[in-house]
Structure formats: C-alpha cells, structure tokens
Amino acid sequence: MSINEDAYDVIVVGSGGGLVGAYVAASRGLRTLVVEKTDRVGGTLAYSGAGLWFPGSAPLGRAGLGDDVEDARRYLRTVVADPSREALQDAYLAAGVALIDELERNPWFQSFVHGPVPDYFASASGASPTGHTVFPPPVEAAQLGERRALMRESLPTERFGFDEGPVLSGGRALIGRALSAFLETGNGEVRLDTALESLVVEDGRVTGVEVVSDGERVRIRAGRGVLLAAGGFERDPGLRERYQAPLTGQWSNGAPANTGDALRAGIAAGADTDLLDEAWFVPGLVHPDGLPVFHTGTRGGFWVNGAGERFVNETSPYDQAGHRIVRLHQSTGVRHIPCHWVFDQRQLDRDGIGFPPAAPPVEEWLASGALKKAGTLEELARLIDVPFDALDRTVKEFNGYAHTGVDEKFHRGETPWDRMFHHIVPFPADPRQNFPARPAPEWPNPLLPPLDTPPFYAATIVPSDIGTKGGLRIDARARVLRPDGRPVDGLYATGNTAAAMSGRVYPGAGTPIGSSLAFGYLAVLDMAGAPD
C-alpha cells in the first residue's frame, strides 16, 4: 500500500449530488476532495431531470405559490406514516430551504425555478396540486469550458447517441454548475478513476479512506470527516438477489458503477442499515437494444399481466406503478414480470413509442422484437402468451370506460398527476416554461382513448429503478449510525448510500435528489461545526 501524506478536511465519495455538498464544504474554506470511481463526474444525477422536492424554498415563493412548509410536513407524516423518520423529515425540510438560499448566492446557481409537478399522493392531507419541485436553470456547454468533458453524458446520449446540443439541462446542468462552483473555490479537488476500497478507522473514528487509483491502493486522510455519496447498490447482482430477488440490477436505470461500494465500506466500519429491500422503482419500457428506459405517463392503451388482465392505473406515479408490478408478481402467482403494454395504431400515430427525443424508428422496434404487431387481438394474444378470451374482455371493458370517460377499475386520469399527461409533451424542455395549451380531446378522457384501430401492438414493461433507496442508517445531521444508535464518528452518508427519509414511499418529484443535496448539506454543516 502507498500512503498518501496529503490530507484533506473533507472527503466526499461520489460525484453526483455529493458535488453540491463538496461545494458547500469548500466554500467554507475546508480543503475538500471528491473521489469518483469512474472517468466522469455525475453518477445517476446525470440521467435525471434534477428536480428537487424542496417545500418552502425561494423559487416557490418567486412563483407566487405561497408554499407552506407545514402543509408539506403534514403530507410527509401522512404518506410515510413512520414516526421513526420524523426527525429526518424535519431536518430535510429545513435544509432544503436553507440550501437553496445559500446556493443562489453564488452566480453559478442562479436561479432555480419551480416546475409544476403535482405531489404523488393526491388525496393525502397537505398534498399540493402544483407540487414543491424546483429545477436548476439550463447552462450553455461553452460556459463550462473544459469541465464539460469531465461530465457523464445523459442517458439518451449514452444509450442512443443523441446530441443534446449546446445547452445542458436537468441533471447535466446541475452537475456542470456544481462542479464549476466547487473548483472555483480554490479549495476543491476531484480525482477520477479512484474507487473506494475501505474506510480508515482509528480508535472507533473514521479518519480517511483507502482507494484504488491507477492500480495502486492509496490511503488518504480526512480531518473533519468522510461523506459517502456514492449512490446505491442497484447495479450489483449479488446484493440485489440477496435483498430484492428476483431483481438482479440488469434493468436498472442507475449509473453502471453503482455497485454498493460505499454501503459495504460503511457496514465494515460498524454502520447499521435499513430498507435494503427497497428501490425507487419505475416501470421500464424495453427498447430495441434489449434494455429498459424509465417509462411514465402512459396516455393510451393499457398494461396486462400474464392472465391478460389490467392490474394498475398505467398513468399513476412511476414509483407506485413500479412497486405494484413487483408486489403483484411476488404475491399473486400471476406473471407480472414482464407485463405488456397493449395499444393500437391510433395511439402509435398520436404519441409514438420510446424515449423522446432519441427513440429509434418503429421499424427498429419491430425488427428487434421489442414491439409486437398483429392484425387481430387474437394474434396479439398469442404473440405475448396471454389468454385471448381474457384479453378480449379487457379490451371491451377498457373501451367501455373510454366512451364514458371514467376508468371504474383504476381511475386513470382523475388525479392532478394523471391530468398533467393530457399534453403530448409530458414536461416542458425548459422548466421555466408552462405546459402547452391542452388540445381538445376526441373523447371524454384524453387518457382513455378507445383501443379499436388495428393493427394492434404490444411492448414489454419490466420493473426498472432509478436507484436503490436502502442503505446506511443516518440521523438528522447525516451522521451514520451504529445498530445501538450511536454515531460512527467521522462518517456521514447521503443520497442512495443512506436509507431514505421517505421510507417506502416516493412523496413527490425530486425526493431522491433533494435528499442527496439536503443531507449532504447537513453533513457538511456538522463537519464545519455549524450550530444546529
């Protein structure tokens, strides 16, 4: 082993949301090192829209929403329904407001904007129909200079070669801004291709990390503490099979290098864990390359299980739909993995298929087998191995709902979230813009067009995820806890390396990334000795 005599105040493991925590540390004069396992910064954040569920934050006030943190607190209490997480929820709500205020004092972070994404549990007390989600503004790639080359590409670029053009948005915008702000403090350093091997523990305190870089094992010391912000274990088949069988991580939309290194290191240092059987589940639409892409906002057709029956509101918030697929597959004895999205030519003509704007042409879907096509429903039933009589009944029932506009079985189109997808484009390209004007529907419920125009199609839906959500147990200062509740001195965790403050639910758009930033902020405040 080579011993690196250089020491830092703070070491951050991971370069997605952890970059914001690193900036907060470096801006306070703390010498801060970010170690990143891959050759690019960004992690799963690079694939995201970078929404932050931050009730009461300044962008909501600027939007004139009169956002009330107490309503959001009541909402969290209701949907999470876990008193053991209430202190984490309170810390999260306070940190989100304070963090945005602090970030916006730096020109790199000016100014976050509200995006109208409704809370995911519409009937819960305190739920907001306009949501609490804020987004970073886009940034011109040229403004980032050479730093752009250090950043992970977006998912459409990595998977489909899509050229995102001269302006970066969503997660890529937040990464570019955070990386620039961090490096310009003069107190920050990033080391790429540097993988965490273990934590250095001396007299019960974490005092640094052991990493592997250029094939050499290196020890680096941290005077104030180590922040683990390296994502979850979604890409590790062994851990997924151990805690989340039958899932293996093959279908995850998390960053490929998220294999639980930080989780293992924390456990070896004495940390407790929680929610290891959980993930931020999403339905995944299998594309022609054989792998799924996060799918939400189904506007036509329906999903069927192996019995040829509907089983969910297909437009419901993605985490709820993803959880339902997994739960029913495990509990009913009926195949739900995979399930199939059945639709007709009218739906294909209206919305197309795939991950916009980089979806392959329909011919490629058909040639690969990712999309099945049939002239009759009976032929389609054979192609997807479901009973024709059941599929026929499902179509007739669905078409009856289409003509009345009321989905009597699953209530599709009734919540603020569902109604958001009345539009052809689910989200504006720039969150500062409003949704386009709603077109006049041809039927009573725009999300229930009848399925009656051959040919008929079926695509495959599998349970994907945007990361696991179980990990190291933390307190309201993001300190990692031992099984007896005492902190592991010098060790902090955030994001998907930590067990989620929201428990087994997904309250609203931006909860995962919001949690990463909020608890990273709290960790740095604790390391810096800030008052509570």
PDB file of C-alpha atoms in Angstrom, residues 340-440:
ATOM      1  CA  HIS A 340     -47.133  -5.927 -21.694  1.00  0.00           C
ATOM      2  CA  TRP A 341     -48.342  -2.554 -22.878  1.00  0.00           C
ATOM      3  CA  VAL A 342     -51.107  -3.164 -25.419  1.00  0.00           C
ATOM      4  CA  PHE A 343     -52.151  -0.344 -27.767  1.00  0.00           C
ATOM      5  CA  ASP A 344     -53.370   0.298 -31.286  1.00  0.00           C
ATOM      6  CA  GLN A 345     -52.407   2.214 -34.412  1.00  0.00           C
ATOM      7  CA  ARG A 346     -54.261   5.329 -33.244  1.00  0.00           C
ATOM      8  CA  GLN A 347     -52.105   5.506 -30.105  1.00  0.00           C
ATOM      9  CA  LEU A 348     -48.893   4.873 -32.058  1.00  0.00           C
ATOM     10  CA  ASP A 349     -49.787   7.623 -34.529  1.00  0.00           C
ATOM     11  CA  ARG A 350     -50.627  10.042 -31.722  1.00  0.00           C
ATOM     12  CA  ASP A 351     -47.653   9.605 -29.391  1.00  0.00           C
ATOM     13  CA  GLY A 352     -45.110   7.276 -30.976  1.00  0.00           C
ATOM     14  CA  ILE A 353     -43.118   4.994 -28.712  1.00  0.00           C
ATOM     15  CA  GLY A 354     -39.890   5.202 -26.776  1.00  0.00           C
ATOM     16  CA  PHE A 355     -37.676   7.665 -25.002  1.00  0.00           C
ATOM     17  CA  PRO A 356     -38.142  11.084 -26.580  1.00  0.00           C
ATOM     18  CA  PRO A 357     -36.420  12.666 -28.362  1.00  0.00           C
ATOM     19  CA  ALA A 358     -33.970   9.850 -29.074  1.00  0.00           C
ATOM     20  CA  ALA A 359     -36.300   6.903 -29.736  1.00  0.00           C
ATOM     21  CA  PRO A 360     -35.374   4.559 -32.589  1.00  0.00           C
ATOM     22  CA  PRO A 361     -37.785   4.351 -35.527  1.00  0.00           C
ATOM     23  CA  VAL A 362     -40.746   1.972 -35.254  1.00  0.00           C
ATOM     24  CA  GLU A 363     -39.186  -0.349 -37.846  1.00  0.00           C
ATOM     25  CA  GLU A 364     -36.258  -0.933 -35.498  1.00  0.00           C
ATOM     26  CA  TRP A 365     -38.618  -1.766 -32.635  1.00  0.00           C
ATOM     27  CA  LEU A 366     -40.397  -4.333 -34.779  1.00  0.00           C
ATOM     28  CA  ALA A 367     -37.231  -5.875 -36.228  1.00  0.00           C
ATOM     29  CA  SER A 368     -35.737  -6.330 -32.742  1.00  0.00           C
ATOM     30  CA  GLY A 369     -38.873  -7.913 -31.310  1.00  0.00           C
ATOM     31  CA  ALA A 370     -39.200  -5.183 -28.682  1.00  0.00           C
ATOM     32  CA  LEU A 371     -42.536  -4.336 -30.293  1.00  0.00           C
ATOM     33  CA  LYS A 372     -45.036  -6.973 -31.421  1.00  0.00           C
ATOM     34  CA  LYS A 373     -47.542  -6.218 -34.193  1.00  0.00           C
ATOM     35  CA  ALA A 374     -50.698  -8.121 -35.101  1.00  0.00           C
ATOM     36  CA  GLY A 375     -53.699  -7.630 -37.327  1.00  0.00           C
ATOM     37  CA  THR A 376     -56.073  -9.005 -34.701  1.00  0.00           C
ATOM     38  CA  LEU A 377     -56.242  -9.153 -30.939  1.00  0.00           C
ATOM     39  CA  GLU A 378     -56.300 -12.940 -31.087  1.00  0.00           C
ATOM     40  CA  GLU A 379     -52.983 -12.958 -32.939  1.00  0.00           C
ATOM     41  CA  LEU A 380     -51.513 -10.419 -30.489  1.00  0.00           C
ATOM     42  CA  ALA A 381     -52.583 -12.589 -27.531  1.00  0.00           C
ATOM     43  CA  ARG A 382     -50.613 -15.486 -28.997  1.00  0.00           C
ATOM     44  CA  LEU A 383     -47.548 -13.302 -29.529  1.00  0.00           C
ATOM     45  CA  ILE A 384     -47.433 -12.200 -25.880  1.00  0.00           C
ATOM     46  CA  ASP A 385     -48.650 -15.521 -24.426  1.00  0.00           C
ATOM     47  CA  VAL A 386     -51.841 -14.379 -22.719  1.00  0.00           C
ATOM     48  CA  PRO A 387     -55.337 -15.937 -22.985  1.00  0.00           C
ATOM     49  CA  PHE A 388     -57.255 -14.375 -25.878  1.00  0.00           C
ATOM     50  CA  ASP A 389     -60.626 -14.529 -24.120  1.00  0.00           C
ATOM     51  CA  ALA A 390     -59.195 -12.579 -21.160  1.00  0.00           C
ATOM     52  CA  LEU A 391     -57.516 -10.006 -23.398  1.00  0.00           C
ATOM     53  CA  ASP A 392     -60.724  -9.594 -25.400  1.00  0.00           C
ATOM     54  CA  ARG A 393     -62.719  -8.974 -22.201  1.00  0.00           C
ATOM     55  CA  THR A 394     -60.105  -6.474 -21.046  1.00  0.00           C
ATOM     56  CA  VAL A 395     -60.316  -4.550 -24.323  1.00  0.00           C
ATOM     57  CA  LYS A 396     -64.129  -4.448 -24.232  1.00  0.00           C
ATOM     58  CA  GLU A 397     -64.142  -3.263 -20.633  1.00  0.00           C
ATOM     59  CA  PHE A 398     -61.492  -0.616 -21.363  1.00  0.00           C
ATOM     60  CA  ASN A 399     -63.379   0.645 -24.409  1.00  0.00           C
ATOM     61  CA  GLY A 400     -66.488   0.998 -22.291  1.00  0.00           C
ATOM     62  CA  TYR A 401     -64.516   3.237 -19.938  1.00  0.00           C
ATOM     63  CA  ALA A 402     -63.185   5.163 -22.931  1.00  0.00           C
ATOM     64  CA  HIS A 403     -66.704   6.070 -24.075  1.00  0.00           C
ATOM     65  CA  THR A 404     -67.849   7.195 -20.603  1.00  0.00           C
ATOM     66  CA  GLY A 405     -64.523   8.840 -19.715  1.00  0.00           C
ATOM     67  CA  VAL A 406     -64.412   7.069 -16.329  1.00  0.00           C
ATOM     68  CA  ASP A 407     -61.967   4.269 -15.534  1.00  0.00           C
ATOM     69  CA  GLU A 408     -64.135   2.485 -12.981  1.00  0.00           C
ATOM     70  CA  LYS A 409     -61.435  -0.053 -12.128  1.00  0.00           C
ATOM     71  CA  PHE A 410     -58.265   2.055 -11.675  1.00  0.00           C
ATOM     72  CA  HIS A 411     -59.437   5.699 -12.046  1.00  0.00           C
ATOM     73  CA  ARG A 412     -56.930   6.678 -14.711  1.00  0.00           C
ATOM     74  CA  GLY A 413     -56.977  10.369 -15.495  1.00  0.00           C
ATOM     75  CA  GLU A 414     -58.510  11.587 -12.253  1.00  0.00           C
ATOM     76  CA  THR A 415     -55.568  12.941 -10.216  1.00  0.00           C
ATOM     77  CA  PRO A 416     -53.532  16.111 -10.827  1.00  0.00           C
ATOM     78  CA  TRP A 417     -50.550  13.903 -11.750  1.00  0.00           C
ATOM     79  CA  ASP A 418     -52.582  11.987 -14.335  1.00  0.00           C
ATOM     80  CA  ARG A 419     -54.091  15.150 -15.787  1.00  0.00           C
ATOM     81  CA  MET A 420     -50.613  16.521 -16.366  1.00  0.00           C
ATOM     82  CA  PHE A 421     -50.300  13.930 -19.149  1.00  0.00           C
ATOM     83  CA  HIS A 422     -53.237  15.265 -21.110  1.00  0.00           C
ATOM     84  CA  HIS A 423     -50.473  17.018 -23.019  1.00  0.00           C
ATOM     85  CA  ILE A 424     -48.482  15.455 -25.840  1.00  0.00           C
ATOM     86  CA  VAL A 425     -45.196  16.521 -24.203  1.00  0.00           C
ATOM     87  CA  PRO A 426     -45.119  15.405 -20.539  1.00  0.00           C
ATOM     88  CA  PHE A 427     -42.624  18.063 -19.396  1.00  0.00           C
ATOM     89  CA  PRO A 428     -41.503  21.344 -20.963  1.00  0.00           C
ATOM     90  CA  ALA A 429     -37.947  21.244 -22.274  1.00  0.00           C
ATOM     91  CA  ASP A 430     -37.243  24.288 -20.105  1.00  0.00           C
ATOM     92  CA  PRO A 431     -38.921  24.151 -16.664  1.00  0.00           C
ATOM     93  CA  ARG A 432     -39.317  27.925 -16.725  1.00  0.00           C
ATOM     94  CA  GLN A 433     -41.956  27.464 -19.421  1.00  0.00           C
ATOM     95  CA  ASN A 434     -45.541  26.426 -18.829  1.00  0.00           C
ATOM     96  CA  PHE A 435     -47.144  23.424 -20.453  1.00  0.00           C
ATOM     97  CA  PRO A 436     -48.526  23.998 -23.953  1.00  0.00           C
ATOM     98  CA  ALA A 437     -52.237  24.653 -24.294  1.00  0.00           C
ATOM     99  CA  ARG A 438     -54.285  21.499 -23.848  1.00  0.00           C
ATOM    100  CA  PRO A 439     -55.710  20.249 -27.149  1.00  0.00           C
ATOM    101  CA  ALA A 440     -59.412  19.479 -27.323  1.00  0.00           C
TER     102      ALA A 440
END
